[in-house]
Coordinates of C-alpha atoms in Angstrom, one line a residue:
M4 CA -58.1 -150.0 -48.7
K5 CA -58.8 -148.1 -51.7
Y6 CA -55.5 -146.3 -51.6
K7 CA -51.9 -147.4 -51.6
F8 CA -50.0 -147.0 -48.4
S9 CA -47.3 -145.2 -50.8
D10 CA -50.1 -142.8 -51.6
L11 CA -50.8 -141.6 -48.0
I12 CA -47.3 -140.6 -46.8
D13 CA -44.6 -138.2 -48.3
V14 CA -42.1 -141.0 -49.1
D15 CA -39.3 -138.6 -49.5
K16 CA -40.0 -136.6 -46.3
F17 CA -39.9 -139.8 -44.4
Q18 CA -36.5 -140.9 -46.3
K19 CA -35.0 -138.0 -45.0
L20 CA -36.3 -138.1 -41.5
M21 CA -35.3 -141.8 -41.3
E22 CA -31.8 -141.1 -42.5
S23 CA -31.5 -138.4 -39.7
F24 CA -32.4 -140.9 -37.2
T25 CA -30.1 -143.5 -38.5
E26 CA -27.2 -140.8 -38.4
A27 CA -27.9 -140.0 -34.7
T28 CA -28.4 -143.4 -33.5
G29 CA -26.7 -146.2 -35.7
A30 CA -30.0 -147.8 -35.9
T31 CA -31.3 -149.4 -39.1
T32 CA -35.0 -148.4 -40.3
A33 CA -37.6 -149.2 -42.8
I34 CA -41.3 -148.5 -43.8
I35 CA -42.7 -151.5 -45.6
D36 CA -46.3 -152.1 -46.8
T37 CA -48.2 -155.1 -46.2
D38 CA -47.3 -156.4 -49.7
G39 CA -43.7 -156.5 -48.7
T40 CA -42.7 -153.2 -50.9
V41 CA -40.0 -151.3 -49.0
L42 CA -41.2 -147.6 -49.2
V43 CA -38.2 -146.2 -47.1
A44 CA -35.0 -147.8 -45.9
S45 CA -31.9 -146.2 -44.3
G46 CA -28.8 -147.8 -42.6
W47 CA -29.3 -151.2 -44.0
K48 CA -26.5 -153.6 -43.5
D49 CA -24.4 -155.4 -46.3
I50 CA -25.6 -158.9 -45.1
C51 CA -29.2 -157.9 -46.1
T52 CA -28.6 -155.8 -49.2
K53 CA -25.8 -157.9 -50.8
F54 CA -26.7 -161.4 -49.7
H55 CA -30.1 -162.0 -48.2
R56 CA -32.3 -159.8 -50.4
V57 CA -30.3 -160.8 -53.6
H58 CA -30.8 -164.8 -53.5
P59 CA -34.0 -165.7 -54.7
E60 CA -34.6 -167.8 -51.6
T61 CA -33.4 -165.8 -49.0
A62 CA -35.2 -162.8 -50.7
R63 CA -38.7 -164.7 -50.4
R64 CA -37.8 -165.5 -46.7
C65 CA -37.1 -161.7 -46.2
T66 CA -40.6 -160.9 -47.8
E67 CA -42.3 -163.6 -45.5
S68 CA -40.4 -162.0 -42.5
D69 CA -41.5 -158.4 -43.6
T70 CA -45.0 -159.3 -43.9
A71 CA -46.5 -162.3 -41.9
L72 CA -44.1 -162.4 -39.1
A73 CA -44.1 -158.8 -38.5
G74 CA -47.6 -158.8 -38.4
Q75 CA -47.8 -161.2 -35.4
L76 CA -48.7 -158.8 -32.7
D77 CA -49.3 -159.9 -29.2
K78 CA -52.2 -158.6 -27.5
G79 CA -51.5 -155.5 -25.7
E80 CA -48.0 -154.7 -27.4
K81 CA -47.2 -152.0 -29.3
Y82 CA -44.5 -153.7 -31.4
N83 CA -43.3 -157.2 -32.3
V84 CA -39.7 -158.4 -31.7
Y85 CA -38.9 -161.6 -33.6
E86 CA -36.0 -163.3 -35.6
C87 CA -36.3 -163.0 -39.2
L88 CA -36.1 -166.3 -41.2
N89 CA -32.6 -165.4 -42.3
G90 CA -31.4 -165.5 -38.5
L91 CA -31.3 -161.6 -37.8
V92 CA -33.5 -159.8 -35.1
D93 CA -35.9 -157.4 -36.4
V94 CA -38.7 -155.2 -34.6
A95 CA -41.9 -154.0 -36.3
V96 CA -44.3 -151.2 -35.1
P97 CA -47.8 -151.6 -37.1
V98 CA -49.1 -148.5 -38.9
V99 CA -52.8 -148.6 -38.7
I100 CA -55.1 -146.2 -40.5
E101 CA -58.7 -146.2 -39.7
G102 CA -58.5 -149.7 -38.2
E103 CA -56.7 -151.3 -41.1
H104 CA -53.0 -152.4 -40.9
V105 CA -51.5 -150.8 -43.9
G106 CA -47.6 -151.4 -43.0
N107 CA -45.0 -151.5 -40.7
L108 CA -42.2 -149.4 -39.4
F109 CA -39.1 -151.6 -38.6
T110 CA -36.0 -151.1 -37.0
G111 CA -33.6 -154.3 -37.1
Q112 CA -30.7 -156.3 -38.8
F113 CA -29.1 -156.8 -35.3
F114 CA -28.6 -159.5 -32.8
F115 CA -29.2 -159.5 -29.0
E116 CA -26.3 -161.8 -28.4
P117 CA -22.9 -162.5 -30.3
P118 CA -24.3 -164.6 -33.5
D119 CA -23.8 -168.3 -33.9
T120 CA -21.2 -168.3 -36.8
E121 CA -21.7 -172.0 -37.7
F122 CA -25.3 -171.3 -38.5
F123 CA -24.4 -168.8 -41.0
R124 CA -21.5 -170.5 -42.2
K125 CA -23.9 -173.4 -43.2
Q126 CA -26.4 -170.7 -44.6
A127 CA -23.5 -169.4 -46.9
S128 CA -22.7 -172.9 -48.2
K129 CA -26.5 -173.7 -48.8
Y130 CA -27.3 -170.5 -50.9
D131 CA -23.6 -170.5 -52.5
F132 CA -22.5 -167.1 -50.7
D133 CA -19.0 -166.3 -50.7
E134 CA -18.1 -167.4 -47.2
A135 CA -15.4 -165.0 -46.5
S136 CA -17.5 -161.8 -47.7
Y137 CA -20.7 -163.3 -46.1
L138 CA -18.9 -163.5 -42.6
K139 CA -17.4 -160.2 -42.9
A140 CA -20.6 -158.9 -43.5
L141 CA -22.0 -160.8 -40.5
S142 CA -19.3 -159.1 -38.2
E143 CA -20.5 -155.9 -39.2
V144 CA -24.1 -156.6 -37.9
P145 CA -24.5 -154.7 -34.5
V146 CA -25.3 -156.2 -31.0
F147 CA -27.9 -154.2 -29.0
S148 CA -28.9 -154.7 -25.7
R149 CA -32.7 -155.1 -24.9
D150 CA -33.0 -151.8 -22.9
Q151 CA -31.3 -149.9 -26.0
I152 CA -34.1 -151.6 -28.2
K153 CA -36.7 -150.5 -25.7
R154 CA -35.7 -147.1 -25.8
T155 CA -35.5 -146.9 -29.6
M156 CA -38.9 -148.6 -29.9
N157 CA -40.6 -146.1 -27.4
Y158 CA -39.6 -143.3 -30.0
L159 CA -40.5 -145.4 -33.1
S160 CA -43.9 -146.3 -31.6
H161 CA -44.6 -142.7 -31.3
L162 CA -43.4 -142.1 -34.8
A163 CA -45.6 -144.9 -36.3
E164 CA -48.6 -143.4 -34.6
L165 CA -47.7 -139.9 -36.3
V166 CA -47.2 -141.9 -39.6
G167 CA -50.7 -143.2 -39.3
E168 CA -52.1 -140.0 -38.3
T169 CA -50.5 -138.3 -41.4
G170 CA -51.7 -141.1 -43.6
L171 CA -55.5 -140.7 -42.2
T172 CA -55.1 -136.9 -42.9
Q173 CA -53.9 -137.6 -46.5
K174 CA -56.4 -140.3 -47.1
R175 CA -59.2 -137.8 -45.9
Q176 CA -57.8 -135.0 -47.9
M177 CA -57.8 -137.5 -51.1
E178 CA -61.4 -138.4 -50.5
T179 CA -62.2 -134.7 -49.8
N180 CA -60.9 -134.0 -53.1
E181 CA -63.0 -136.8 -54.9
A182 CA -65.9 -135.4 -53.3
L183 CA -65.2 -131.8 -54.6
R184 CA -64.9 -133.0 -58.1
S185 CA -68.2 -134.9 -58.1
S186 CA -70.2 -132.4 -56.1
R187 CA -69.8 -128.7 -57.0
E188 CA -72.8 -127.5 -55.0
K189 CA -71.1 -128.7 -51.8
Y190 CA -68.0 -126.7 -52.9
K191 CA -67.9 -124.3 -50.1
Q192 CA -68.3 -126.8 -47.2
V193 CA -65.7 -129.2 -48.7
A194 CA -63.0 -126.4 -49.3
E195 CA -63.4 -125.3 -45.6
N196 CA -63.0 -129.0 -44.6
L197 CA -59.9 -129.3 -46.9
R198 CA -58.3 -126.3 -45.2
K199 CA -58.7 -128.1 -41.9
E200 CA -57.4 -131.3 -43.2
I201 CA -54.4 -129.5 -44.5
A202 CA -53.7 -127.8 -41.2
E203 CA -54.0 -131.1 -39.3
R204 CA -51.5 -132.6 -41.8
E205 CA -49.0 -129.8 -41.3
K206 CA -49.4 -130.1 -37.5
A207 CA -48.7 -133.6 -37.6
E208 CA -45.7 -133.4 -39.8
K209 CA -44.4 -130.4 -37.4
E210 CA -44.6 -132.8 -34.5
I211 CA -42.7 -135.5 -36.4
L212 CA -39.8 -132.9 -37.0
R213 CA -40.3 -131.4 -33.5
L214 CA -39.8 -134.9 -32.0
N215 CA -36.8 -135.7 -34.1
E216 CA -34.9 -132.5 -33.5
E217 CA -35.7 -132.9 -29.7
F218 CA -34.0 -136.4 -29.9
E219 CA -31.0 -135.0 -31.9
Q220 CA -30.4 -132.1 -29.4
R221 CA -30.8 -134.5 -26.4
I222 CA -27.8 -136.7 -27.9
K223 CA -25.8 -133.5 -28.8
K224 CA -26.1 -132.0 -25.5
K225 CA -24.3 -135.0 -23.8
E226 CA -21.3 -135.3 -26.1
G227 CA -17.8 -133.6 -25.2
K228 CA -14.7 -134.2 -23.4
Y229 CA -14.8 -136.2 -20.2
L230 CA -12.3 -136.7 -17.6
I231 CA -12.1 -140.3 -16.8
F232 CA -11.1 -141.4 -13.1
T233 CA -11.4 -144.6 -11.2
L234 CA -13.1 -145.6 -7.9
A235 CA -12.8 -149.3 -6.5
G236 CA -11.7 -150.4 -9.7
E237 CA -14.7 -149.0 -11.9
A238 CA -14.4 -146.3 -14.6
Y239 CA -16.1 -143.0 -14.3
G240 CA -16.3 -139.4 -15.8
I241 CA -17.1 -135.8 -15.4
N242 CA -17.5 -133.3 -18.1
I243 CA -14.0 -131.5 -18.4
L244 CA -16.0 -128.1 -18.4
K245 CA -16.8 -128.8 -14.8
I246 CA -13.0 -129.4 -14.0
R247 CA -10.6 -126.4 -12.7
E248 CA -7.5 -128.2 -11.6
I249 CA -6.1 -131.9 -10.8
I250 CA -3.6 -132.1 -7.8
G251 CA -2.0 -135.0 -6.1
M252 CA -3.1 -135.9 -2.7
M253 CA -2.2 -133.3 0.1
P254 CA -3.0 -132.7 3.8
I255 CA -6.5 -132.3 4.3
T256 CA -7.4 -130.3 7.7
P257 CA -10.4 -131.9 9.1
V258 CA -13.2 -129.7 10.4
P259 CA -15.3 -130.6 13.6
S260 CA -18.9 -131.7 13.4
A261 CA -18.5 -132.3 9.5
S262 CA -20.1 -135.5 8.1
D263 CA -18.0 -138.6 7.2
V264 CA -18.4 -137.5 3.5
V265 CA -16.9 -134.1 4.1
K266 CA -13.2 -134.9 4.5
G267 CA -12.1 -131.2 5.5
V268 CA -10.4 -128.5 3.6
I269 CA -7.0 -127.7 1.7
N270 CA -5.2 -124.5 1.3
L271 CA -4.7 -124.1 -2.6
R272 CA -2.5 -121.2 -3.3
G273 CA -4.2 -119.2 -0.4
R274 CA -7.8 -120.1 -1.3
V275 CA -9.7 -122.6 1.0
I276 CA -11.4 -125.4 -1.1
P277 CA -13.7 -127.8 0.9
V278 CA -13.1 -131.7 0.0
T279 CA -15.5 -134.4 -0.2
D280 CA -14.6 -138.1 -0.6
L281 CA -16.3 -139.3 -3.7
R282 CA -16.2 -143.0 -2.6
L283 CA -18.3 -142.2 0.4
K284 CA -20.8 -140.0 -1.3
L285 CA -21.5 -142.8 -3.8
S286 CA -21.9 -145.3 -0.9
I287 CA -18.5 -147.1 -1.9
E288 CA -16.4 -148.4 0.9
A289 CA -13.5 -146.2 2.1
T290 CA -10.0 -147.3 1.5
D291 CA -6.4 -145.9 2.1
Y292 CA -5.0 -143.2 0.1
T293 CA -2.1 -144.2 -2.2
E294 CA 0.4 -142.2 -4.4
R295 CA -2.1 -142.6 -7.1
T296 CA -4.8 -140.7 -5.1
C297 CA -5.9 -137.4 -6.7
I298 CA -8.2 -134.4 -5.8
I299 CA -10.2 -132.9 -8.5
V300 CA -11.1 -129.3 -8.1
T301 CA -14.4 -128.8 -9.8
E302 CA -16.9 -125.9 -10.4
I303 CA -20.3 -126.6 -9.2
T304 CA -23.5 -124.6 -10.5
Q305 CA -26.3 -124.4 -8.1
Q306 CA -29.0 -122.0 -7.4
N307 CA -29.7 -120.1 -4.0
K308 CA -32.6 -119.4 -2.3
D309 CA -33.4 -116.4 -4.6
A310 CA -33.0 -118.9 -7.7
E311 CA -29.9 -117.4 -8.7
D312 CA -26.9 -119.5 -10.3
I313 CA -23.9 -119.6 -8.0
Q314 CA -20.7 -121.0 -8.5
S315 CA -18.5 -122.7 -6.0
R316 CA -15.2 -124.6 -6.2
M317 CA -15.3 -128.0 -4.6
G318 CA -12.7 -130.9 -4.3
I319 CA -13.3 -134.4 -4.5
V320 CA -11.2 -137.3 -3.8
V321 CA -10.6 -140.1 -6.4
D322 CA -8.6 -143.4 -6.5
S323 CA -6.7 -142.3 -9.7
V324 CA -7.2 -140.3 -12.8
S325 CA -6.5 -142.2 -16.2
E326 CA -7.2 -140.0 -19.3
V327 CA -9.5 -137.5 -21.3
L328 CA -12.1 -138.8 -23.7
N329 CA -13.8 -137.0 -26.4
I330 CA -17.2 -138.9 -26.6
K331 CA -19.8 -138.7 -29.1
G332 CA -23.4 -138.1 -28.1
K333 CA -24.7 -141.2 -30.0
D334 CA -22.1 -143.2 -28.0
I335 CA -23.8 -142.1 -24.5
E336 CA -26.7 -144.3 -23.4
D337 CA -29.2 -143.2 -20.7
A338 CA -28.6 -144.5 -17.1
P339 CA -30.1 -148.1 -16.7
I340 CA -33.6 -148.6 -15.1
L341 CA -32.7 -150.6 -12.0
S342 CA -34.8 -151.3 -9.1
S343 CA -36.9 -148.8 -7.6
D344 CA -34.7 -148.2 -4.7
A345 CA -31.6 -147.8 -6.7
D346 CA -30.2 -144.4 -6.9
T347 CA -29.4 -143.5 -10.5
E348 CA -29.9 -139.6 -10.1
Y349 CA -26.4 -139.0 -10.1
I350 CA -25.7 -140.8 -13.4
F351 CA -25.6 -138.7 -16.7
G352 CA -25.1 -141.4 -18.9
M353 CA -23.0 -144.5 -19.6
T354 CA -20.5 -145.3 -22.5
K355 CA -18.4 -148.2 -23.6
T356 CA -14.8 -147.8 -25.1
E357 CA -12.2 -150.7 -25.6
G358 CA -14.5 -153.1 -23.8
E359 CA -15.0 -151.1 -20.7
V360 CA -18.1 -149.6 -19.3
K361 CA -17.6 -145.8 -18.0
V362 CA -20.3 -144.3 -15.9
L363 CA -20.9 -140.5 -16.8
L364 CA -21.7 -138.6 -13.6
D365 CA -23.5 -135.4 -13.1
I366 CA -21.4 -133.5 -10.5
D367 CA -23.9 -131.0 -9.8
K368 CA -26.4 -133.4 -8.7
I369 CA -23.7 -135.4 -6.6
L370 CA -22.9 -132.1 -4.7
R371 CA -26.4 -131.1 -4.6
H372 CA -27.9 -128.4 -2.4
E373 CA -27.4 -129.9 1.3
T374 CA -23.9 -131.1 0.4
I375 CA -22.9 -127.9 -0.9
S376 CA -24.4 -126.0 2.0
E377 CA -22.5 -128.0 4.2
L378 CA -19.1 -127.6 2.5
C379 CA -19.8 -123.7 2.3
E380 CA -20.2 -123.8 6.1
V381 CA -16.8 -125.9 6.3
A382 CA -14.9 -123.3 4.2
R383 CA -16.4 -120.3 6.1
A384 CA -15.4 -122.1 9.5
C385 CA -11.9 -121.9 8.2

C-alpha cells in the first residue's frame, strides 16, 4: 500500500477509545500494523510489558505472534483465536482496506484456563527472568470464559470494520488531496468529493463513539446494590430498588382456585399482599419452610392495557436472605446462551464474588403480566 496504516487512522482518538473500552471491561486491546508496529495499546499486562517484550528473544516471538500467527484467519471467521509463542492467548480481528490486510485489532494477554505454572517457571529460567516477579506478573493475567471473549469479539469485530471504513475514507481523502494539487482544472469537482469524504469520515467516527457510549451505558445501567438470597442452595439477587420490606415467614391465607405458584395472601399492617413461591415460579422443587424462610415484599412495575405504568406490591417466598452487595456494571455478565428451550428471560445477568456465582433476576419479568393479573385477582378476592 502507498500509505502507512498509521497515516489512515487518527491514532490519538483510537487510543482514547480503547482506553475507555479497557476501563469499562478490563480487556486488553491493541491496534498493530502488519509490520508489528504497535499503534494503540491499552491495559497491557506486566508479564508482556516488563518481560516478554523486553527480552530480545521473547520480543521476537511477540512480533511473530502479532503478525504471522494473527494473520492466519480461518475461512469464514471474523477473528482468529490463537496461543502466542510466549504462552498467552490472543485474539486478532483483521483490519482490511480495499481488500488489503493492513493491520489487526487485538484483545489478549489472558487464559481460557488456569495457566501451567511449570511452563512459565521454565520460561523464566530459560530467559533469566526474576522468577518471583515473573510468576507474580503471571498471577495477574486474567482467565476469561469463551462466552465472555465471544461477546467482546462481537463488539471488536464491528469496531474493526469501522476502523477499516475510517481508514478507507482517510485514504481516499489523501488521494483526493493529491489529485487536487496535480489538477487545478478539476478543482470544483474534487472539492465536492472532498466534502463528501469528510462527511463520510465524520459519520464513521460518530458511529464508533455511539457504539462505545452505548456499550458503557449498558454496563452502567446494570450496576447497583442487590439483595442476595438463596433458593435450593443457589444464590440469586434482586435490585435493592425493587425491595420494599423483608419479613420472616408468617401465616399465608390460601385462596381457592389460585394456581400452585400463588400461595395466597398475607395481612401486612392492614394491607393485603399477594404472595407467590419463587421456587415454584422458577420450576424448582418445593420444600418445607424453615426458620430462615423469608417473604420479600417487592414493588413491581408493569403496563396496563392503556400502556400506563402501574406499581403493585407482591411478596415472594425465598429460602433465606444473606446480604446486600454493591455490584459494578463491569462485573455483571450477560445471561448465558443455553439450549433453545431453556428459559433465561428472567435472568438480568450473572456475577461472581468470592468464588460463588450469583444469578441476578429481573423481578418484573418473573412476575409478568399474567402472574400479576392472577395475584391482583387474589388480592381483590380478599
